[in-house]
PDB file of C-alpha atoms in Angstrom:
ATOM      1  CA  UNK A   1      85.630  84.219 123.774  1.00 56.00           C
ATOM      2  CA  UNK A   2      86.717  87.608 124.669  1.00 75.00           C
ATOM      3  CA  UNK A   3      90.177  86.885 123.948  1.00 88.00           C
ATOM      4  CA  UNK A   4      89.154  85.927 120.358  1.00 92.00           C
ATOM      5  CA  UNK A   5      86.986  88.807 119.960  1.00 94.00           C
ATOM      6  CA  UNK A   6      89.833  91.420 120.498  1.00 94.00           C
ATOM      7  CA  UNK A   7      92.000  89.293 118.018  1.00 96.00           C
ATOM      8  CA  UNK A   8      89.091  89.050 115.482  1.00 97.00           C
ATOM      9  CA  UNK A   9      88.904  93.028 116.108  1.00 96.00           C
ATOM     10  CA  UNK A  10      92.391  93.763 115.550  1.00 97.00           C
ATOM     11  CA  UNK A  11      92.836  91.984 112.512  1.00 97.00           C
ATOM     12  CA  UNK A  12      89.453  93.637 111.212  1.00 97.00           C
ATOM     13  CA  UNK A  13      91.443  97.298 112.203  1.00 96.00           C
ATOM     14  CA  UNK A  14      94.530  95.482 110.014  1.00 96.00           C
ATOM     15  CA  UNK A  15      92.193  95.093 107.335  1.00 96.00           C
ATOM     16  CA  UNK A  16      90.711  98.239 107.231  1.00 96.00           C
ATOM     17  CA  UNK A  17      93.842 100.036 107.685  1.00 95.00           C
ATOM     18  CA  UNK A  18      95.222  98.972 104.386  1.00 93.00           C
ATOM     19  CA  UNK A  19      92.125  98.941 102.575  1.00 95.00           C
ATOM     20  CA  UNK A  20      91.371 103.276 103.391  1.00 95.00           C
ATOM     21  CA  UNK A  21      95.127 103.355 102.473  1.00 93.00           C
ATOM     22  CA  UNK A  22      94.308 102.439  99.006  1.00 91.00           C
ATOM     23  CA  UNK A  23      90.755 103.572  98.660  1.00 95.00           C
ATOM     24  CA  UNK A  24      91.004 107.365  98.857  1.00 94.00           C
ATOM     25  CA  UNK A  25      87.413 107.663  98.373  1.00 95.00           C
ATOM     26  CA  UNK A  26      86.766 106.606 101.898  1.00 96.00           C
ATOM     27  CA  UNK A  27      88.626 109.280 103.444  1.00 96.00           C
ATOM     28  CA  UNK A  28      86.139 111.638 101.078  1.00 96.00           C
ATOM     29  CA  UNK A  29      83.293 110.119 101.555  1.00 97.00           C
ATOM     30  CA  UNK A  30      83.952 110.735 105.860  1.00 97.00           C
ATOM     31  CA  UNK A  31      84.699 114.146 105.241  1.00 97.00           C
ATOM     32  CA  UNK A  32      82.153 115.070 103.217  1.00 97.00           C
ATOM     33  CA  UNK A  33      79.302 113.121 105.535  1.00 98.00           C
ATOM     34  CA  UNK A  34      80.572 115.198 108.974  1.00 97.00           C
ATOM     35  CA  UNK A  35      80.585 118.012 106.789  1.00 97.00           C
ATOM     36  CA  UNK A  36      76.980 117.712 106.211  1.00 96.00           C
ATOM     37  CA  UNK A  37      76.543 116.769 109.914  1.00 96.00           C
ATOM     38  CA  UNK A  38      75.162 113.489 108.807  1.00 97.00           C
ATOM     39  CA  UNK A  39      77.889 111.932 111.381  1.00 97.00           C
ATOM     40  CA  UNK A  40      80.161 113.461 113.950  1.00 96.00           C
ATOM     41  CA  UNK A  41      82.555 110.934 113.890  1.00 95.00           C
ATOM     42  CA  UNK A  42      83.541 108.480 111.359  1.00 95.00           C
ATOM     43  CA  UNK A  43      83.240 105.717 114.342  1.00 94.00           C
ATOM     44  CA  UNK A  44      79.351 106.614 114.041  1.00 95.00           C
ATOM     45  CA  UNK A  45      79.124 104.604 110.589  1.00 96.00           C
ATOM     46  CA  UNK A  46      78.153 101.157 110.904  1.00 96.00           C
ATOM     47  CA  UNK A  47      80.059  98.732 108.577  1.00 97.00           C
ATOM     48  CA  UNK A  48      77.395  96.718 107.031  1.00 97.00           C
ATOM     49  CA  UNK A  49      79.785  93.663 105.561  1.00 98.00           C
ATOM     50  CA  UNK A  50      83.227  93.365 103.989  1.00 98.00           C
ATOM     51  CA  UNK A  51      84.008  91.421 100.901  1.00 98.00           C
ATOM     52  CA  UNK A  52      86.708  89.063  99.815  1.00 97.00           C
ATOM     53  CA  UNK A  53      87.521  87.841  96.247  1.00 97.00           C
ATOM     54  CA  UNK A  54      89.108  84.516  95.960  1.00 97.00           C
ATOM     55  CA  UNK A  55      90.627  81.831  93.231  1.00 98.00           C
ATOM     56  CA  UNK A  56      88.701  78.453  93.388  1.00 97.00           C
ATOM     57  CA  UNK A  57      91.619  75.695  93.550  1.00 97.00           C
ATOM     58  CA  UNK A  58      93.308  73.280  95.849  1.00 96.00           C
ATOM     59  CA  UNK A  59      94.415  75.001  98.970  1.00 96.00           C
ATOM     60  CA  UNK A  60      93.043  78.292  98.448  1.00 96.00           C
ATOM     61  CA  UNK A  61      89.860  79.929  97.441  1.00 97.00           C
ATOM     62  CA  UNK A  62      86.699  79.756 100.278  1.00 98.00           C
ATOM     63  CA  UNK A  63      87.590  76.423 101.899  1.00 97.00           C
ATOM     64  CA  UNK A  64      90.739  77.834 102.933  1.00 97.00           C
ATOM     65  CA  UNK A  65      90.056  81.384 103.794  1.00 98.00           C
ATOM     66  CA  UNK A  66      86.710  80.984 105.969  1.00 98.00           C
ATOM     67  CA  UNK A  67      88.853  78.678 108.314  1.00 98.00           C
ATOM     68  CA  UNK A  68      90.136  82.153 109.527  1.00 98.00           C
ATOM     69  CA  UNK A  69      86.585  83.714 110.173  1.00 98.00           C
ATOM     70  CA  UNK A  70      85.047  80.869 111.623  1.00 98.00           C
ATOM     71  CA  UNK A  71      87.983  80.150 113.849  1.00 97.00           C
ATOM     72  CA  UNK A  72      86.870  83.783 115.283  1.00 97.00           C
ATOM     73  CA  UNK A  73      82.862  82.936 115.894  1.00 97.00           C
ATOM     74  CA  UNK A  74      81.756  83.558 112.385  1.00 98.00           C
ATOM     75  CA  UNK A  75      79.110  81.545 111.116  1.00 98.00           C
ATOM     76  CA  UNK A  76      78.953  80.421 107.396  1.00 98.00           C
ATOM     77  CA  UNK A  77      75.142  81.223 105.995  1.00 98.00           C
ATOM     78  CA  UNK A  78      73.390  80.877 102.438  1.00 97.00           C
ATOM     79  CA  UNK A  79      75.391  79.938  98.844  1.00 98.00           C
ATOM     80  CA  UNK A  80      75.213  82.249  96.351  1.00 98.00           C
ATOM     81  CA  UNK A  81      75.706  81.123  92.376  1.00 97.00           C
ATOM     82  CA  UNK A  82      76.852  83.664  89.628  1.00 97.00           C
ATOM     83  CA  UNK A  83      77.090  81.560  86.837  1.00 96.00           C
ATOM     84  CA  UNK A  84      78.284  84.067  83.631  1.00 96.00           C
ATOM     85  CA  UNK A  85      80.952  85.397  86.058  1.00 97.00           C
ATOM     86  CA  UNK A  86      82.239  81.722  87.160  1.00 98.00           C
ATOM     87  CA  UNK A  87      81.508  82.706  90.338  1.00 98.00           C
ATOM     88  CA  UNK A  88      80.380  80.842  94.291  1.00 98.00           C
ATOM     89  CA  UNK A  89      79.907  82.903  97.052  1.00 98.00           C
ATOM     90  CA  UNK A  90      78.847  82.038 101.085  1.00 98.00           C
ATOM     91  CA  UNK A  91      78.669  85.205 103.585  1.00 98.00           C
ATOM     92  CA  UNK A  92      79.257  84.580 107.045  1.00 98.00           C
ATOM     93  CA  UNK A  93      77.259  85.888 110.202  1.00 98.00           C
ATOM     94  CA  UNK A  94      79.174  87.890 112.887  1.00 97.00           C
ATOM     95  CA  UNK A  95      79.586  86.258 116.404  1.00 96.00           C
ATOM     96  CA  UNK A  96      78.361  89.729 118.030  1.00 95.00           C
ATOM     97  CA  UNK A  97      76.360  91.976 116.988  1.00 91.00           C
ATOM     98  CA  UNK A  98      78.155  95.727 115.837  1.00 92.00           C
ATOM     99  CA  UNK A  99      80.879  93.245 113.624  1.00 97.00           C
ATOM    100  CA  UNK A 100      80.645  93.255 109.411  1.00 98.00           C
ATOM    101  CA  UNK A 101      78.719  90.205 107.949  1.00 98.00           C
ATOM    102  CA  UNK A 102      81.801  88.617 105.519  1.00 98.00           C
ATOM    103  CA  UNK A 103      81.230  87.861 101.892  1.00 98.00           C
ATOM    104  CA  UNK A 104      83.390  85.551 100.460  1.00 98.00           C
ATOM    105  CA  UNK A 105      83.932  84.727  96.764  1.00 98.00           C
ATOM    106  CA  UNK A 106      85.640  82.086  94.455  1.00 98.00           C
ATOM    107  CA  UNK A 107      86.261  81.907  90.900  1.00 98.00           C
ATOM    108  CA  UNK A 108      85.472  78.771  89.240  1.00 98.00           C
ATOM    109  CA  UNK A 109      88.449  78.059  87.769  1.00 98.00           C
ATOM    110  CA  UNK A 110      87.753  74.898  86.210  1.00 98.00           C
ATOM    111  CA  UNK A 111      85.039  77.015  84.497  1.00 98.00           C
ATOM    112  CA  UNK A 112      87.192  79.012  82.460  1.00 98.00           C
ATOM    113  CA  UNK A 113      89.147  78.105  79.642  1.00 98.00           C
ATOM    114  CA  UNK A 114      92.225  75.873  79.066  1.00 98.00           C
ATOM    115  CA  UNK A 115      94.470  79.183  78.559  1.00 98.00           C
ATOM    116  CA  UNK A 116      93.012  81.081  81.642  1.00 98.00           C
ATOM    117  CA  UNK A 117      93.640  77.722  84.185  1.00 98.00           C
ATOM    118  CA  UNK A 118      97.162  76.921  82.716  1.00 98.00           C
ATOM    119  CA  UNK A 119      97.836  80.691  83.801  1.00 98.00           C
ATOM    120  CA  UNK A 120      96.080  80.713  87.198  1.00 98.00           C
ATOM    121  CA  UNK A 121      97.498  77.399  88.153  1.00 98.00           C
ATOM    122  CA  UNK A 122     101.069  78.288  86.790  1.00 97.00           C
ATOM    123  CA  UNK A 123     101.110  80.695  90.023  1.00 97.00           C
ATOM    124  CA  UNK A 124      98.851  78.638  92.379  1.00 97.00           C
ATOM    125  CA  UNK A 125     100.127  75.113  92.036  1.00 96.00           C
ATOM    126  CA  UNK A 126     103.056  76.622  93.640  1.00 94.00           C
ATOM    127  CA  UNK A 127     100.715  76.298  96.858  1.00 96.00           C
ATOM    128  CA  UNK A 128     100.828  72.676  98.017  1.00 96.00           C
ATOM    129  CA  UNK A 129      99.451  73.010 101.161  1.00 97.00           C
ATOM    130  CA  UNK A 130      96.626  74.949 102.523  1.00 97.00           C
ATOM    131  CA  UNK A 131      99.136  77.960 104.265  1.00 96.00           C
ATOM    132  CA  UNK A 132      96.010  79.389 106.688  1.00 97.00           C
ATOM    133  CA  UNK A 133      96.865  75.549 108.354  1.00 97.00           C
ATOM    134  CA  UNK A 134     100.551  76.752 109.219  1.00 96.00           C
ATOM    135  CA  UNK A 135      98.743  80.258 110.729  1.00 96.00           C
ATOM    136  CA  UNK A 136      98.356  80.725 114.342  1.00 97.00           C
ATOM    137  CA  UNK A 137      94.979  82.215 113.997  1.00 97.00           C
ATOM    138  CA  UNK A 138      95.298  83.734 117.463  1.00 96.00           C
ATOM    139  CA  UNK A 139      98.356  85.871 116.562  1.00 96.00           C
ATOM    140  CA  UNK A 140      97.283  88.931 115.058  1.00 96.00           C
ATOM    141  CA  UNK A 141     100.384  89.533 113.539  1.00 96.00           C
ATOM    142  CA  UNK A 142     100.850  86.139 111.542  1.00 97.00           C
ATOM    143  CA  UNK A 143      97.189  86.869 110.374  1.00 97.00           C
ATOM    144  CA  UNK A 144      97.291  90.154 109.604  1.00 96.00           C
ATOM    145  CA  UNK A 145     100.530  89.624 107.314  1.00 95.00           C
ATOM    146  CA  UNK A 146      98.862  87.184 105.856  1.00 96.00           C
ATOM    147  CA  UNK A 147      96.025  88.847 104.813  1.00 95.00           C
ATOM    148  CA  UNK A 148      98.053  91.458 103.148  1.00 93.00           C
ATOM    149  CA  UNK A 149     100.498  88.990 101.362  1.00 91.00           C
ATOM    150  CA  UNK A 150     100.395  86.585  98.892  1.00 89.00           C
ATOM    151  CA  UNK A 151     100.703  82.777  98.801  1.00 90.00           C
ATOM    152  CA  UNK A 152     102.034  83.116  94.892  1.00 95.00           C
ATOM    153  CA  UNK A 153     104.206  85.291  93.064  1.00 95.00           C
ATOM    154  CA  UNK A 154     103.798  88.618  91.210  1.00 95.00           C
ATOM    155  CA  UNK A 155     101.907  87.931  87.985  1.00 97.00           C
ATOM    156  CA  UNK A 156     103.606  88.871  84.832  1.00 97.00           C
ATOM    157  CA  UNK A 157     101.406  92.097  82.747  1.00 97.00           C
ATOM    158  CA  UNK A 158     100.888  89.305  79.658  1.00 97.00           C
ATOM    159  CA  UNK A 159      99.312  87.238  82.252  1.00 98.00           C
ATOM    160  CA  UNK A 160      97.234  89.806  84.130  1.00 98.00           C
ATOM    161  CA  UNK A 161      95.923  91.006  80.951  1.00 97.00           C
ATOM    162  CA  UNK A 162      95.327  87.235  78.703  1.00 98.00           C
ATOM    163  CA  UNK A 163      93.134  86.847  82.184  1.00 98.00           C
ATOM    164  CA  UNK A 164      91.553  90.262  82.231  1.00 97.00           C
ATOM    165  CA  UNK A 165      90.386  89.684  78.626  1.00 97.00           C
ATOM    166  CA  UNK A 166      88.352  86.640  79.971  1.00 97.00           C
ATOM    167  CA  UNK A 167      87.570  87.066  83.451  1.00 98.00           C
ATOM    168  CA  UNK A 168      87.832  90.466  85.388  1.00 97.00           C
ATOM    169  CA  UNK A 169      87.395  88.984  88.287  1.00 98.00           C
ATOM    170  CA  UNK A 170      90.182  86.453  88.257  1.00 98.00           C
ATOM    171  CA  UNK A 171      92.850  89.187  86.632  1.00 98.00           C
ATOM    172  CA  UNK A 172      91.781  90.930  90.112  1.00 97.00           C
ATOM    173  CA  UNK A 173      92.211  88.273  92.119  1.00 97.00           C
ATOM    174  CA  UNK A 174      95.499  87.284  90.834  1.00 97.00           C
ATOM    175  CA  UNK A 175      97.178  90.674  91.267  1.00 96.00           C
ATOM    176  CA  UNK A 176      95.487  91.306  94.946  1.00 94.00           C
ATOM    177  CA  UNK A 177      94.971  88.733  96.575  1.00 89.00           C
ATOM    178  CA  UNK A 178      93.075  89.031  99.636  1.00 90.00           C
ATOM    179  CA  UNK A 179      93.212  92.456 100.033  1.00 89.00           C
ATOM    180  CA  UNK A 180      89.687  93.893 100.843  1.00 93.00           C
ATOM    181  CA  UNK A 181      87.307  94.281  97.706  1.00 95.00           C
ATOM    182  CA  UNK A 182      85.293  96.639  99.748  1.00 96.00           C
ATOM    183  CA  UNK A 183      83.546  97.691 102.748  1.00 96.00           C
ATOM    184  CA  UNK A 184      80.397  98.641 102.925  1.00 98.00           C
ATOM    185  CA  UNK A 185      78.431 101.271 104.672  1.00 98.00           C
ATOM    186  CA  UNK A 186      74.898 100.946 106.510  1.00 97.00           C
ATOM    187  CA  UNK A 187      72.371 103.511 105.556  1.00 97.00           C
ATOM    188  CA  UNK A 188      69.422 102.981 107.531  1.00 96.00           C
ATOM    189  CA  UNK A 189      70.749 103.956 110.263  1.00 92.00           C
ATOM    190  CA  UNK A 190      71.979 107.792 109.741  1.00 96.00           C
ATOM    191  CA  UNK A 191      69.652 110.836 110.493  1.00 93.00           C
ATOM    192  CA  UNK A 192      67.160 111.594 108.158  1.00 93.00           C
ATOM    193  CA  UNK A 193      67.212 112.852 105.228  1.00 94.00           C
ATOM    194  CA  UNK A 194      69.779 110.892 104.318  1.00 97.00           C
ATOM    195  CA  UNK A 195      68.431 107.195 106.191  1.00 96.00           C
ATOM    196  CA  UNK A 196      67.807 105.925 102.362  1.00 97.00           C
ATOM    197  CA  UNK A 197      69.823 104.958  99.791  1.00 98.00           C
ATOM    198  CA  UNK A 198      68.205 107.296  97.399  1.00 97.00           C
ATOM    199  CA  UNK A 199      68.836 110.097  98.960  1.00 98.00           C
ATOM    200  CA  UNK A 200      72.342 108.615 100.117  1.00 98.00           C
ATOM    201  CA  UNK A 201      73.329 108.235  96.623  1.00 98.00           C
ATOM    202  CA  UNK A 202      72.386 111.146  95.672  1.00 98.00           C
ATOM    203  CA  UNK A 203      74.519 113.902  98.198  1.00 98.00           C
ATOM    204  CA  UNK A 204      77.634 111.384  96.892  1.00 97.00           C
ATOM    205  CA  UNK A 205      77.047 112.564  93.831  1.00 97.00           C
ATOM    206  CA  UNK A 206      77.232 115.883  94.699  1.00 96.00           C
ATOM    207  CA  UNK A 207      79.940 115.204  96.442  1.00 95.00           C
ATOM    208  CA  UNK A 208      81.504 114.119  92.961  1.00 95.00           C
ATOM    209  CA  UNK A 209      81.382 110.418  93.831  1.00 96.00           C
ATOM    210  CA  UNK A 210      80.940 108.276  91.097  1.00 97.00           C
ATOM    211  CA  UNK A 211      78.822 105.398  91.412  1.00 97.00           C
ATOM    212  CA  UNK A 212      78.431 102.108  89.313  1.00 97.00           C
ATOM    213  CA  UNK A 213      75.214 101.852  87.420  1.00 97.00           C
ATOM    214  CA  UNK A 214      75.427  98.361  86.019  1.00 96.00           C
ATOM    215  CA  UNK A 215      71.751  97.709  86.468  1.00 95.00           C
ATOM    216  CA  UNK A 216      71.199 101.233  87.660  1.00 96.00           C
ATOM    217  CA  UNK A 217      72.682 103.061  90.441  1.00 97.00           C
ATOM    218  CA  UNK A 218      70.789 101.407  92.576  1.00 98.00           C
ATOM    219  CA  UNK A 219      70.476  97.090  93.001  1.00 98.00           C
ATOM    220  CA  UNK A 220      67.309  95.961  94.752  1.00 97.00           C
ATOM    221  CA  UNK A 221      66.204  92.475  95.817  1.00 97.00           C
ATOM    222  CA  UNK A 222      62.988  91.338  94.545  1.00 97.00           C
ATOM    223  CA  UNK A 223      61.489  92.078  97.783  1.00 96.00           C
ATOM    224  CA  UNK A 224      62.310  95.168  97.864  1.00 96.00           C
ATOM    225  CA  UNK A 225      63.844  94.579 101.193  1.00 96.00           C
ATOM    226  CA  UNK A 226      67.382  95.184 100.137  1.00 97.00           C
ATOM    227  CA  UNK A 227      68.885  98.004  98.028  1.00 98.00           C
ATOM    228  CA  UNK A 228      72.907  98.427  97.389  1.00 98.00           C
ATOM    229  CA  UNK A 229      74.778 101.176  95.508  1.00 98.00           C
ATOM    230  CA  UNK A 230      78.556 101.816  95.286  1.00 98.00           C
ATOM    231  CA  UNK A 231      81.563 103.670  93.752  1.00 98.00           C
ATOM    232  CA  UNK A 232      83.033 102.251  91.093  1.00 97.00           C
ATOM    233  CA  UNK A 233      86.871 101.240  91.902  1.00 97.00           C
ATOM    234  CA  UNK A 234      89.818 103.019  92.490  1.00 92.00           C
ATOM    235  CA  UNK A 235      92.446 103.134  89.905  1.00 93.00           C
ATOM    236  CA  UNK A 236      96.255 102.175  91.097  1.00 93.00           C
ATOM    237  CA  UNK A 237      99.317 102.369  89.894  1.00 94.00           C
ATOM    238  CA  UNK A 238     100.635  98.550  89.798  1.00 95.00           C
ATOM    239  CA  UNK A 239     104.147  96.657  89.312  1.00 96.00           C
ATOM    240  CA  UNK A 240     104.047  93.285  87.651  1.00 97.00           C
ATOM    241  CA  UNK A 241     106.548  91.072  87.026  1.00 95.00           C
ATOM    242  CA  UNK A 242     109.723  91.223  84.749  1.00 92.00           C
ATOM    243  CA  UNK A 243     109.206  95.006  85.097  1.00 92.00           C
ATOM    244  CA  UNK A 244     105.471  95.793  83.586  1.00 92.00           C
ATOM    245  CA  UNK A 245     103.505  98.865  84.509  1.00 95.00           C
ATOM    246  CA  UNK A 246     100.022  99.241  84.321  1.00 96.00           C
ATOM    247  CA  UNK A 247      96.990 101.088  86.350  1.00 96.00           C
ATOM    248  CA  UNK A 248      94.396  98.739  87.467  1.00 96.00           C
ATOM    249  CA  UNK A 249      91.391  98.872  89.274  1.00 96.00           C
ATOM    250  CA  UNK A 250      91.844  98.438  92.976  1.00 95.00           C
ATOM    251  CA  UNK A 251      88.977  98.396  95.632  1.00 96.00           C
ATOM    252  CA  UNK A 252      85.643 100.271  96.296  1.00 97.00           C
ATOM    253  CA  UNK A 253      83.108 101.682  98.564  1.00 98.00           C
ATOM    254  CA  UNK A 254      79.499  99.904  98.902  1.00 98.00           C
ATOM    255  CA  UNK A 255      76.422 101.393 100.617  1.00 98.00           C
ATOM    256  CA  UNK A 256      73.905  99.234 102.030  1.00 98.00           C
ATOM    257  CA  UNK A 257      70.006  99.766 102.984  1.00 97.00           C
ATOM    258  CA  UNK A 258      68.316  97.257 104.644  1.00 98.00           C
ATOM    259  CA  UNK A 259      64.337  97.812 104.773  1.00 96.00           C
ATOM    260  CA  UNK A 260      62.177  96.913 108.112  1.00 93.00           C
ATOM    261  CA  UNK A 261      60.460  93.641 107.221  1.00 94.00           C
ATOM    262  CA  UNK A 262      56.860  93.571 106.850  1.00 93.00           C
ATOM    263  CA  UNK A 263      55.470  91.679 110.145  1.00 93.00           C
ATOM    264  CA  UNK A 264      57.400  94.637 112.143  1.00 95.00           C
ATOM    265  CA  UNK A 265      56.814  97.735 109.981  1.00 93.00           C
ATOM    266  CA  UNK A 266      53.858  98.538 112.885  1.00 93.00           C
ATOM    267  CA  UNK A 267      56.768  98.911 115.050  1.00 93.00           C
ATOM    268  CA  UNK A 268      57.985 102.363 116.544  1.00 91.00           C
ATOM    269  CA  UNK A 269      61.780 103.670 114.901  1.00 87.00           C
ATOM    270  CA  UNK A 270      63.158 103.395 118.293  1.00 87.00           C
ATOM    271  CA  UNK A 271      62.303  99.754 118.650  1.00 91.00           C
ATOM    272  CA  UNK A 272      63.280  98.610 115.616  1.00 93.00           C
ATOM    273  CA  UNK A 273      66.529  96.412 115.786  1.00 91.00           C
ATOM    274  CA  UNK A 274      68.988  94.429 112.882  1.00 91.00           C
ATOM    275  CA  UNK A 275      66.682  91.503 113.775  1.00 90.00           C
ATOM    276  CA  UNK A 276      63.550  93.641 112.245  1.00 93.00           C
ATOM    277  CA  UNK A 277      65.244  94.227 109.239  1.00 94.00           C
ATOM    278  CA  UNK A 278      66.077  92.595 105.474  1.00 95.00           C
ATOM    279  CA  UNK A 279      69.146  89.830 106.787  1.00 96.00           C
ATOM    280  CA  UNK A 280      71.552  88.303 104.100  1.00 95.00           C
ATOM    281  CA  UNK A 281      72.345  88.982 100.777  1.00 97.00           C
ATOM    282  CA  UNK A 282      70.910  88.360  97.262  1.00 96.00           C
ATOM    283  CA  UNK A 283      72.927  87.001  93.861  1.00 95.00           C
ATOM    284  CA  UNK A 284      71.158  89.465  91.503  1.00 96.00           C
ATOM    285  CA  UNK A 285      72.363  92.290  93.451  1.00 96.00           C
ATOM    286  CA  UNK A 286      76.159  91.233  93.879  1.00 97.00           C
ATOM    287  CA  UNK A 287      76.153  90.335  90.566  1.00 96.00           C
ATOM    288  CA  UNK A 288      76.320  93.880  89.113  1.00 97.00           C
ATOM    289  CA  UNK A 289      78.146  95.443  92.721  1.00 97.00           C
ATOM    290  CA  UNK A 290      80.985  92.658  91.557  1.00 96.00           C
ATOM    291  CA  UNK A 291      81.551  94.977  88.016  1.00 96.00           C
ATOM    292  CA  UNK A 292      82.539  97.880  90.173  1.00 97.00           C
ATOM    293  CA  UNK A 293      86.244  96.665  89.629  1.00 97.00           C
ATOM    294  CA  UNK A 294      85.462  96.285  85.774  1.00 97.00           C
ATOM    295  CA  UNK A 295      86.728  98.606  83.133  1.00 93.00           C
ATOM    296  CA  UNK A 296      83.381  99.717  81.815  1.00 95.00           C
ATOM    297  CA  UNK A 297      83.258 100.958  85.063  1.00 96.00           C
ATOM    298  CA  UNK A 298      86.166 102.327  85.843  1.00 95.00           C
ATOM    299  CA  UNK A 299      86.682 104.068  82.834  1.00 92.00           C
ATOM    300  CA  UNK A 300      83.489 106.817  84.369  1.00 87.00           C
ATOM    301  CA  UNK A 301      86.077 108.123  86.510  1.00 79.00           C
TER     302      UNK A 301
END
């Protein structure tokens, strides 16, 4: 088990690599948060979950990526439904405690129409086999790589953007693949003042962080128990096929609070542990965090 644990940690250190490479807000976020003495260290922030977006068809989408999560300990928990985004989703439980929760999602492609498949499946038919069953899952290397590659080939600009114009979400998927669509910060746990995501939010904004406010800045579950913000995504600079140019939207930050459950809110702070608190996710919430890669978004920055 240990041996699995330092792989599953060094690909998670792959991941993240890449991810602050492209997400520049990350970086700013750090700085500005040991600035304020909120943390000494970014190694002090507690990474809540991280999020992959997928394509629903033979040999891909969730199916195929979990197999690399669960071969690590990670076990697969509730299924979430988004249906005017075309969307499933399953997150996945770490196998120790201090490790992200995983969110996966998968666009329905069948969903969509006849244009939008003929284009998705014009790249991913090209995939006749599931390719995470050719992995050694215990080399980091091989998984790592992976991660960070793709399975089809560069999508043409027409392409990206007859997708875009119909699904966001799958014009994303098909340009980055599995690269990280965010990570997501724990609030609860930092010093006061700043323990909320109120008052979280709002030192990012005066930071100059711009957050999504599809359904307000902040998402809550109807129990109150759970609250998400984040920024809205990164714009990059992207090559297409046959030459095209274009900026996109990359990846994003999320922040996550997760409220002490009723039955232990008698509890002292220093006894209070994950277990005590608001576990999972919940549909209505993701459901406006997914539009931080969408252009009404994006265009606030």
């Amino acid at each position: 088990m240990t041996t699995k644990l330092n792989t599953l940690q060094a690909v998670l250190d792959g991941l993240m690599l890449r991810y602050k490479e492209r997400v520049p807000d990350v970086a700013a976020i750090v700085r500005a948060m040991i600035g304020a003495g909120i943390i000494a260290q970014e190694q002090e922030i507690e990474n809540d979950h991280i999020a992959f977006r997928t394509l629903g068809v033979p040999h891909l989408g969730i199916a195929s990526l979990e197999k690399i999560f669960l071969h690590y300990g990670y076990q697969k928990r509730d299924y979430y439904f988004f249906k005017e985004k075309k969307l499933n989703a399953f997150w996945y439980a770490p196998p120790v405690a201090g490790l992200p929760r995983i969110f996966v999602s998968e666009l329905r492609v069948a969903d969509l129409s006849a244009e939008a498949q003929r284009i998705i499946h014009h790249y991913t038919d090209k995939v006749t086999a599931d390719p995470v069953d050719a992995l050694n899952l215990d080399d980091v290397e091989a998984v790592d790589h992976y991660l960070h590659s793709s399975s089809w080939e560069l999508p043409t600009l027409a392409d990206y953007e007859a997708l875009a114009g119909e699904s966001e979400y799958a014009a994303w998927a098909i340009y980055n693949r599995y690269y990280l669509n965010h990570y997501t910060l724990s609030i609860h746990n930092l010093k006061k003042p700043y323990d909320t995501l109120e008052a979280f939010n709002a030192f990012l904004e005066q930071q100059g962080i711009i957050l999504n406010d599809s359904g307000g800045k902040i998402k809550q579950s109807p129990d109150g128990n759970l609250l998400q913000s984040s920024t809205v995504a990164g714009l990059v600079d992207a090559d297409f096929a046959g030459g095209g140019r274009k900026t996109i939207p990359g990846s994003y930050v999320e922040f996550a609070e997760r409220r002490v459950l009723e039955p232990f809110r008698h509890l002292p702070a220093s006894e209070i542990t994950a277990a005590h608190r608001r576990e999972g996710f919940e549909a209505g919430n993701a459901d406006k965090i997914f539009e931080s890669t969408y252009l009404e978004q994006t265009g606030k920055r």
